[in-house]
Each structure stands twice: as C-alpha cells, then as structure tokens.
Coordinates of C-alpha atoms in Angstrom, one line a residue:
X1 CA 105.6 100.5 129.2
X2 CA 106.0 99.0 125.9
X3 CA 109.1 99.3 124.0
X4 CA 109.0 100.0 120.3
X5 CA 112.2 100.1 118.0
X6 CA 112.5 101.2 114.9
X7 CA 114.7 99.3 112.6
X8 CA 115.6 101.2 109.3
X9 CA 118.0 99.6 106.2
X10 CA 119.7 101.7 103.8
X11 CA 122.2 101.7 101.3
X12 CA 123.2 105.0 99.6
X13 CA 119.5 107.1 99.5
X14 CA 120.2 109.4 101.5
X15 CA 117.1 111.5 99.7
X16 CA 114.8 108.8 100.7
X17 CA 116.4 107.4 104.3
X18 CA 116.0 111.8 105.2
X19 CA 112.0 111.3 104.6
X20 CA 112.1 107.9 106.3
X21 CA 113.7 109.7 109.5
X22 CA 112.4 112.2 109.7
X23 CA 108.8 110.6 109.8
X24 CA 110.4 107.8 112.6
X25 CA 111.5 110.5 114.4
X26 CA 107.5 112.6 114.3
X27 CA 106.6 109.1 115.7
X28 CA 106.2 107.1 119.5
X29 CA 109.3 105.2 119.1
X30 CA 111.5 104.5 122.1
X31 CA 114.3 104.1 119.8
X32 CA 115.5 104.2 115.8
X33 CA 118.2 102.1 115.0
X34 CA 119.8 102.9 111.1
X35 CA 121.8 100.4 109.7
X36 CA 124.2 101.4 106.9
X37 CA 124.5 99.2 104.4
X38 CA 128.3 100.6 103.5
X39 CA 127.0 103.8 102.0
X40 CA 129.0 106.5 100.3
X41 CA 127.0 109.0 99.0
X42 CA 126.6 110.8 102.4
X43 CA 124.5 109.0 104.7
X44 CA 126.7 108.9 107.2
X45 CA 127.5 112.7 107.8
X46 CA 123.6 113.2 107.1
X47 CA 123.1 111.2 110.4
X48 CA 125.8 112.2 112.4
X49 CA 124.0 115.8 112.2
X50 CA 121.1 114.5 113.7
X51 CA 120.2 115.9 117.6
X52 CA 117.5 112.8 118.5
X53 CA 118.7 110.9 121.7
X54 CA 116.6 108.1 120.2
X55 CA 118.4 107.3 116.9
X56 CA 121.4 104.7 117.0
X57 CA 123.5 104.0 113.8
X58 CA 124.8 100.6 112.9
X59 CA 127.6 101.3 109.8
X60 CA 128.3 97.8 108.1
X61 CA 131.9 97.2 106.6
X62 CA 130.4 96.1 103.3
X63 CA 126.8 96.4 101.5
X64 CA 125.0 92.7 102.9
X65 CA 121.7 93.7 101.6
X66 CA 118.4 93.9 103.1
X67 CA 118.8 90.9 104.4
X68 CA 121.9 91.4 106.0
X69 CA 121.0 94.8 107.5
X70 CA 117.8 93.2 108.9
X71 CA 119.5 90.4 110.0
X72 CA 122.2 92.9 112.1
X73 CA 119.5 95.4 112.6
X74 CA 117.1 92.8 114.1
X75 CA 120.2 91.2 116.2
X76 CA 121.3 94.5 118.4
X77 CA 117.6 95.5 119.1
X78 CA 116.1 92.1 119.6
X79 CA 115.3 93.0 123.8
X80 CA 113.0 95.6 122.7
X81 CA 109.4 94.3 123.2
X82 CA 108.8 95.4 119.7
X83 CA 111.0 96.2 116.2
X84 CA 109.4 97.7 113.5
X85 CA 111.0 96.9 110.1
X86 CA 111.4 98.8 107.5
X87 CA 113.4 100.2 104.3
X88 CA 114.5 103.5 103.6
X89 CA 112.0 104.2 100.8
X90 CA 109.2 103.8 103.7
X91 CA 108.1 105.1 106.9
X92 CA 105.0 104.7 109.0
X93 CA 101.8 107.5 108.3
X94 CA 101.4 109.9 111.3
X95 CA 99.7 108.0 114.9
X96 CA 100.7 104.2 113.3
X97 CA 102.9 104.0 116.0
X98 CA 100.6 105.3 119.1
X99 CA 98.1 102.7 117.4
X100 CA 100.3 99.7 117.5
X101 CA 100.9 100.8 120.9
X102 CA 97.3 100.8 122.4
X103 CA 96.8 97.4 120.2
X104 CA 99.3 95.9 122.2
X105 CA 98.0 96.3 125.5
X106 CA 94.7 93.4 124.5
X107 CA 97.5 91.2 122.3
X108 CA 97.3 87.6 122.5
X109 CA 100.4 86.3 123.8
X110 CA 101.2 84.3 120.1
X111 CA 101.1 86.9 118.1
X112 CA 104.2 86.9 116.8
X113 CA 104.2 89.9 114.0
X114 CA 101.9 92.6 112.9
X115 CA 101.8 93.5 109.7
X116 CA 100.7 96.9 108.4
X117 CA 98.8 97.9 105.5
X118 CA 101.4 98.9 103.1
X119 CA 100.5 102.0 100.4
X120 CA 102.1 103.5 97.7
X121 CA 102.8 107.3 97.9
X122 CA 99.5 107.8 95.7
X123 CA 97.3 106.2 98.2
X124 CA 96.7 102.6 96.1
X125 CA 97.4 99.7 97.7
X126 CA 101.8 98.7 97.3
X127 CA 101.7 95.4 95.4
X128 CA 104.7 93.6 96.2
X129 CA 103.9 94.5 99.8
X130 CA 100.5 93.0 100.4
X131 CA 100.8 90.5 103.0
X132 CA 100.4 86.6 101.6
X133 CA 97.9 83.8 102.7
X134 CA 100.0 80.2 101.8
X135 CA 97.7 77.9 100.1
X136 CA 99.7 75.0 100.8
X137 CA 98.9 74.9 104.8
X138 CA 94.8 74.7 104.3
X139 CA 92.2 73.9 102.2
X140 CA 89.8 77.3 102.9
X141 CA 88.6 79.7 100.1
X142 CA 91.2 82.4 101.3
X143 CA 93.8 79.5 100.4
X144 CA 92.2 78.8 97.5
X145 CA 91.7 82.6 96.2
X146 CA 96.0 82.8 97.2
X147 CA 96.6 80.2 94.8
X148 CA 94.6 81.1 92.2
X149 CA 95.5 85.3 92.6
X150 CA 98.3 85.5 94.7
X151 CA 98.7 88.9 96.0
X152 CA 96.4 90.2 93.5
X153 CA 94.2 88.8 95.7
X154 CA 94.4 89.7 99.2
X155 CA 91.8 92.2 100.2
X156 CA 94.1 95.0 101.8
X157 CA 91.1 96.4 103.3
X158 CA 90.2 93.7 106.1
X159 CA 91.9 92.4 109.2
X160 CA 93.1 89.1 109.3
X161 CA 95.2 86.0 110.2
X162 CA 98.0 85.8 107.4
X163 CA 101.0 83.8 106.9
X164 CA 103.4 85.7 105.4
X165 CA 104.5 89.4 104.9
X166 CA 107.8 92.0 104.1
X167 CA 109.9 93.9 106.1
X168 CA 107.7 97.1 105.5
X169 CA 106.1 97.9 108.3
X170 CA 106.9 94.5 109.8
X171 CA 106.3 94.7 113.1
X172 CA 108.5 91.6 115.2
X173 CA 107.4 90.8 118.8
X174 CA 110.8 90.8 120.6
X175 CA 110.0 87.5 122.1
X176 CA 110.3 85.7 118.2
X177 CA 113.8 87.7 118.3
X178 CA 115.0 86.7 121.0
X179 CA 113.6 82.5 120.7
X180 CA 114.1 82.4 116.6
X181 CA 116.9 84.8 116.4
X182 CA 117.2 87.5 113.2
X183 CA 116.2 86.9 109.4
X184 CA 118.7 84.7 107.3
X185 CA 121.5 87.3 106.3
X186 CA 122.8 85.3 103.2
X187 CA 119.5 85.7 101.5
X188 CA 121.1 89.5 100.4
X189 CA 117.6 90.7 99.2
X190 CA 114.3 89.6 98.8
X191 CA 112.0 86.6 100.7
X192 CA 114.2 87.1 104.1
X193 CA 110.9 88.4 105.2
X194 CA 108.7 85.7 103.7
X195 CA 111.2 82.6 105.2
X196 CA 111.1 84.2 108.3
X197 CA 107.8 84.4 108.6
X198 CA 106.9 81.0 107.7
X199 CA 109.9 80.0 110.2
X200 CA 107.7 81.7 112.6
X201 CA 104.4 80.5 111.2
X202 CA 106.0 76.8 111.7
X203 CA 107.1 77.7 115.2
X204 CA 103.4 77.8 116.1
X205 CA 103.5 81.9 116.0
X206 CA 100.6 83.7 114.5
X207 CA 100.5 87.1 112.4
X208 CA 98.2 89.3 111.6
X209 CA 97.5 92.1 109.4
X210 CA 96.1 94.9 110.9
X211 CA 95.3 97.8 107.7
X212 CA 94.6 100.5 110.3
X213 CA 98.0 100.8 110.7
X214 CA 99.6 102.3 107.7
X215 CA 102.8 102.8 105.9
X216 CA 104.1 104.6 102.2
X217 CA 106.4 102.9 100.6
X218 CA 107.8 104.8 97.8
X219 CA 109.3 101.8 95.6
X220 CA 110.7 101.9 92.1
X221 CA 111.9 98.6 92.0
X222 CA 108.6 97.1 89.8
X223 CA 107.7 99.1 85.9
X224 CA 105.1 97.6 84.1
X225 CA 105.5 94.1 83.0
X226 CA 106.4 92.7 87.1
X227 CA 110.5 92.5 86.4
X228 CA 112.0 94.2 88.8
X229 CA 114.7 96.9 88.3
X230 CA 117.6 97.1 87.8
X231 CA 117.6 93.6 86.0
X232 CA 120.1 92.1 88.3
X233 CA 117.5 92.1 91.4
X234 CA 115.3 89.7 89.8
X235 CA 118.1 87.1 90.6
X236 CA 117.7 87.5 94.4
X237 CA 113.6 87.4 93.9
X238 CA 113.8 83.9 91.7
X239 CA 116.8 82.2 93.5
X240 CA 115.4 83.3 97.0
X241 CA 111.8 82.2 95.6
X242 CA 112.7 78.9 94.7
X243 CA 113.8 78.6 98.5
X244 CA 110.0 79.8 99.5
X245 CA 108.6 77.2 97.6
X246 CA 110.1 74.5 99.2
X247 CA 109.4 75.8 102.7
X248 CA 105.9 76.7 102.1
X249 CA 105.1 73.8 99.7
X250 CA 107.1 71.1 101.0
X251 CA 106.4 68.1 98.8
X252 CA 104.2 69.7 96.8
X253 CA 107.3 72.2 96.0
X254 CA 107.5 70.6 92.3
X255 CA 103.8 72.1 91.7
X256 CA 104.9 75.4 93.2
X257 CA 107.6 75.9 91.2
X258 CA 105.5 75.1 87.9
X259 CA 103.3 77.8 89.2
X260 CA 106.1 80.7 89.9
X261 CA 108.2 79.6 86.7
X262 CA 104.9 80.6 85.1
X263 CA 105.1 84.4 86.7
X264 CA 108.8 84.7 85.9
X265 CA 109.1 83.4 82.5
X266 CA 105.9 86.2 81.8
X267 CA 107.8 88.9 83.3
X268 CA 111.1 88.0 81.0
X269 CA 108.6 87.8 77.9
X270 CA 107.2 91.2 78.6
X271 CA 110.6 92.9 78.1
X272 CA 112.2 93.0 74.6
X273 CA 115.8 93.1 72.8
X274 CA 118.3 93.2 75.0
X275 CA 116.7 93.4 78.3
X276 CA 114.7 90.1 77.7
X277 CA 118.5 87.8 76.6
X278 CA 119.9 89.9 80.1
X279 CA 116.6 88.9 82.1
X280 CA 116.8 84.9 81.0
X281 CA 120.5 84.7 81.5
X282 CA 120.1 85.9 85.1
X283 CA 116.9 83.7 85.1
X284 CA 119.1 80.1 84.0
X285 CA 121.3 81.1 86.5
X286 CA 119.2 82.1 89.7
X287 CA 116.8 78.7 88.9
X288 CA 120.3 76.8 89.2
X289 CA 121.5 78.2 92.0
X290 CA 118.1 78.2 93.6
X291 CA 118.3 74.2 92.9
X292 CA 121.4 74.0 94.6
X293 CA 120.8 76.1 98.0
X294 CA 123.7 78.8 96.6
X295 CA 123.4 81.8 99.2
X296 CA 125.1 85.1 98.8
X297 CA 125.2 88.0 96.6
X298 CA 125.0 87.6 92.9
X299 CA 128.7 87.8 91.1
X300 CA 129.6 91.5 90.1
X301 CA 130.4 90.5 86.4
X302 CA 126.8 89.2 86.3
X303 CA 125.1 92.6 87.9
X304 CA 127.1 95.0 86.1
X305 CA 125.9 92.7 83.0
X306 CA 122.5 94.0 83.5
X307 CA 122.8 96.8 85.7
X308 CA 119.4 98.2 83.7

C-alpha cells in the first residue's frame, strides 16, 4: 500500500498549526511529521497532548525557516512513497488525501510532484500559491501567457504539466527524496520550493497540477500593493528570487531580472513614508546579496528595522 507523510513547518502559531493538525489528522495519512521551528509560544506542550500514533515531532535548536524545516522535515521522511508539504497556516480540504491516493495507483513513473490547487479560506484562488509555467524552457502560448501574466495567469481550474510550485500542498514522490535529497535549507524562506522544483524539472522529473485536490491556505503574508509583511520577508522573496532567475533563465537571467525588478520596485512604490525608505533599504541589500550568492537569514538589526 502507498505510504503518505505529512510534513508540517511551524514556528510559533500554535492557533494556526492546531487547525492544520487537526485537519492532517481527519485525513488518510500513514504518518504526520511536525517540525518546530524553535517555537516558544506553546507549540510544543500543544503537541505533546496529542493521542495520534501517527504524528512525530521534529523540535529544531533554532528557527531555520521554511526552508530549513522542509529541508529537515523532507530528510527524516524521505522513505515514505509520498510527503506532502505544507505550512502551518494550511491543511488539505476533507478526501484530498484518499484522492491522491487512488491517483497514484495509474501514476506515470516520472512524475515527480503533484501539486494541489491551493485556495484561500474564502474559496478564491491563493495567489502566491498558484503553481508556475517557466517561459524560459519553451516557446508555447502557455509560456508565453507566464511571461506576459505570471501567476496572474495560470488558469487554476485545469489540469496540467507545470514547472514550478510551493510547498503548500506539495506533494514529493519519495523516489526525488531519496535521488535529489531535501530542499536547500540556507534559502531560510521563500523559492526553496520553486529551486527545487526546477532542480527536479532539470533532472528530467515531471509535475503536475492536479486542482481536484485542494488545500486552504490561510496567509497574511501579502496586503494590497504585493509587499509582503512584515517588511523584512521581502528580503528572502527578492534575494532568493534573484537566485530563480538564474536557474530558470540561465543566460537570459539579465532579462529576467529586468522583468522582476519591475514587480519589486512597484510593490516598494505602492507603500508610502516610512514603510517605502524601510522596503528599498531591504531592497539594495537583498539585490546585493542576491548578486553575490549570500545564503542565510537576514541580520537581526536589519529585521527588527522593519519588523512592520
């Protein structure tokens, strides 16, 4: 029989992680692994109260970030036939799981991921989740419509061969685990997912989106305008996303970057006062270290700078 694990990151939201759990738990899955990020706000005696023979806790030393729980999440399950990846703000909508499970049994061996459709709590389709077609790998009108729309537009409602998706409802064949190994831990947050899956799209893997298969994801990290929130995070999305565009673009990476300096610069211009001098000072500094390959989290002087 198939075995599914799910693979859960969280870092002091207890609120959230008990929703995420509780629906995991309501779920098919042979196991639940939790990986705490260092939390201190009572995650840990929340799940030590927990009675499921399924769920296994991994308690990091230190907060490593999405990146790093996946990465250390994606490492201790990695014999499991399948993990299924996700953040402590989501969880899966009831039966996803018992249909990932009967569309496994007529799988073509190269699939390498599944990705599920990816909602907000309202029912509209999660932006920053929507799974990504890269323009730079083919000349076809879906390649064409990604560069011109981006995310914007990917029509959530089909199934389809993609290229790229996020650790939200992510779902990993254990074979890529096991002959890739996990996601990039020094990433900290954001584009871990997207690397990895272009590692896995270069690897001769294939990935597909399947939006019968749903998960919420109850984010707060994007207000109107695109920057994220707190201000800090949008180092890790435009450091990590200079890193994207030389993977996907390769030497076409110059006009990728023109493209994606465009979407940054308009998400610094929508803020004002204050919060727009924070946003470009994290910006000068992400775009250098980006330039220069710097991993690792961000320095705390500069986060509690714009901890907005």
């Amino acid at each position: 029989m198939t075995t599914i694990t799910a693979v859960i990151v969280t870092h002091n939201r207890v609120d959230k992680l008990r929703h995420a759990v509780n629906a995991a738990m309501h779920e098919s899955f042979d196991k639940i692994i939790v990986v705490d990020n260092a939390s201190n706000d009572g995650t840990a005696n929340y799940l030590a109260q927990i009675s499921d023979d399924r769920l296994q806790v991994i308690t990091l030393p230190t907060n490593t970030g999405g990146a790093g729980g996946f990465h250390h999440g994606v490492t201790a399950t990695a014999n499991a036939d399948w993990l299924v990846l996700f953040d402590d703000d989501a969880h899966p909508t009831p039966g996803s799981i018992d249909l990932f499970r009967a569309l496994t049994e007529n799988l073509e061996t190269n699939i390498g991921a599944i990705a599920a459709r990816v909602d907000l709590p309202d029912g509209t389709p999660c932006e920053m989740n929507k799974p990504l077609i890269n323009p730079f790998w083919g000349m076809s009108k879906r390649a064409w419509a990604a560069l011109r729309h981006g995310r914007k537009g990917f029509t959530v409602d089909n199934a389809q061969e993609i290229d790229a998706a996020t650790f939200v409802g992510f779902f990993l064949n254990g074979q890529v685990a096991r002959s890739m190994g996990p996601p990039e831990a020094d990433l900290f947050l954001y584009s871990d997912d997207i690397l990895y899956s272009l590692s896995m799209r270069r690897a001769g893997w294939h990935i597909r989106y399947e939006p019968d298969i749903r998960f919420y994801h109850d984010c707060e990290t994007l207000r109107s305008g695109g920057a994220y929130r707190p201000l800090w995070k949008n180092y890790y999305t435009i450091r990590n996303g200079t890193f994207v565009a030389k993977m996907a673009a390769g030497y076409l990476a110059p006009v990728a970057m023109i493209y994606l300096l465009m979407i940054w610069t308009r998400r610094g211009m929508s803020l004002n006062g204050v919060e727009r001098r924070q946003y470009f000072q994290i910006f000068r500094k992400a775009i250098i270290d980006g330039i220069r390959g710097k991993r690792g989290p961000i320095s705390s002087g500069c986060r509690n700078s714009a901890n907005q």
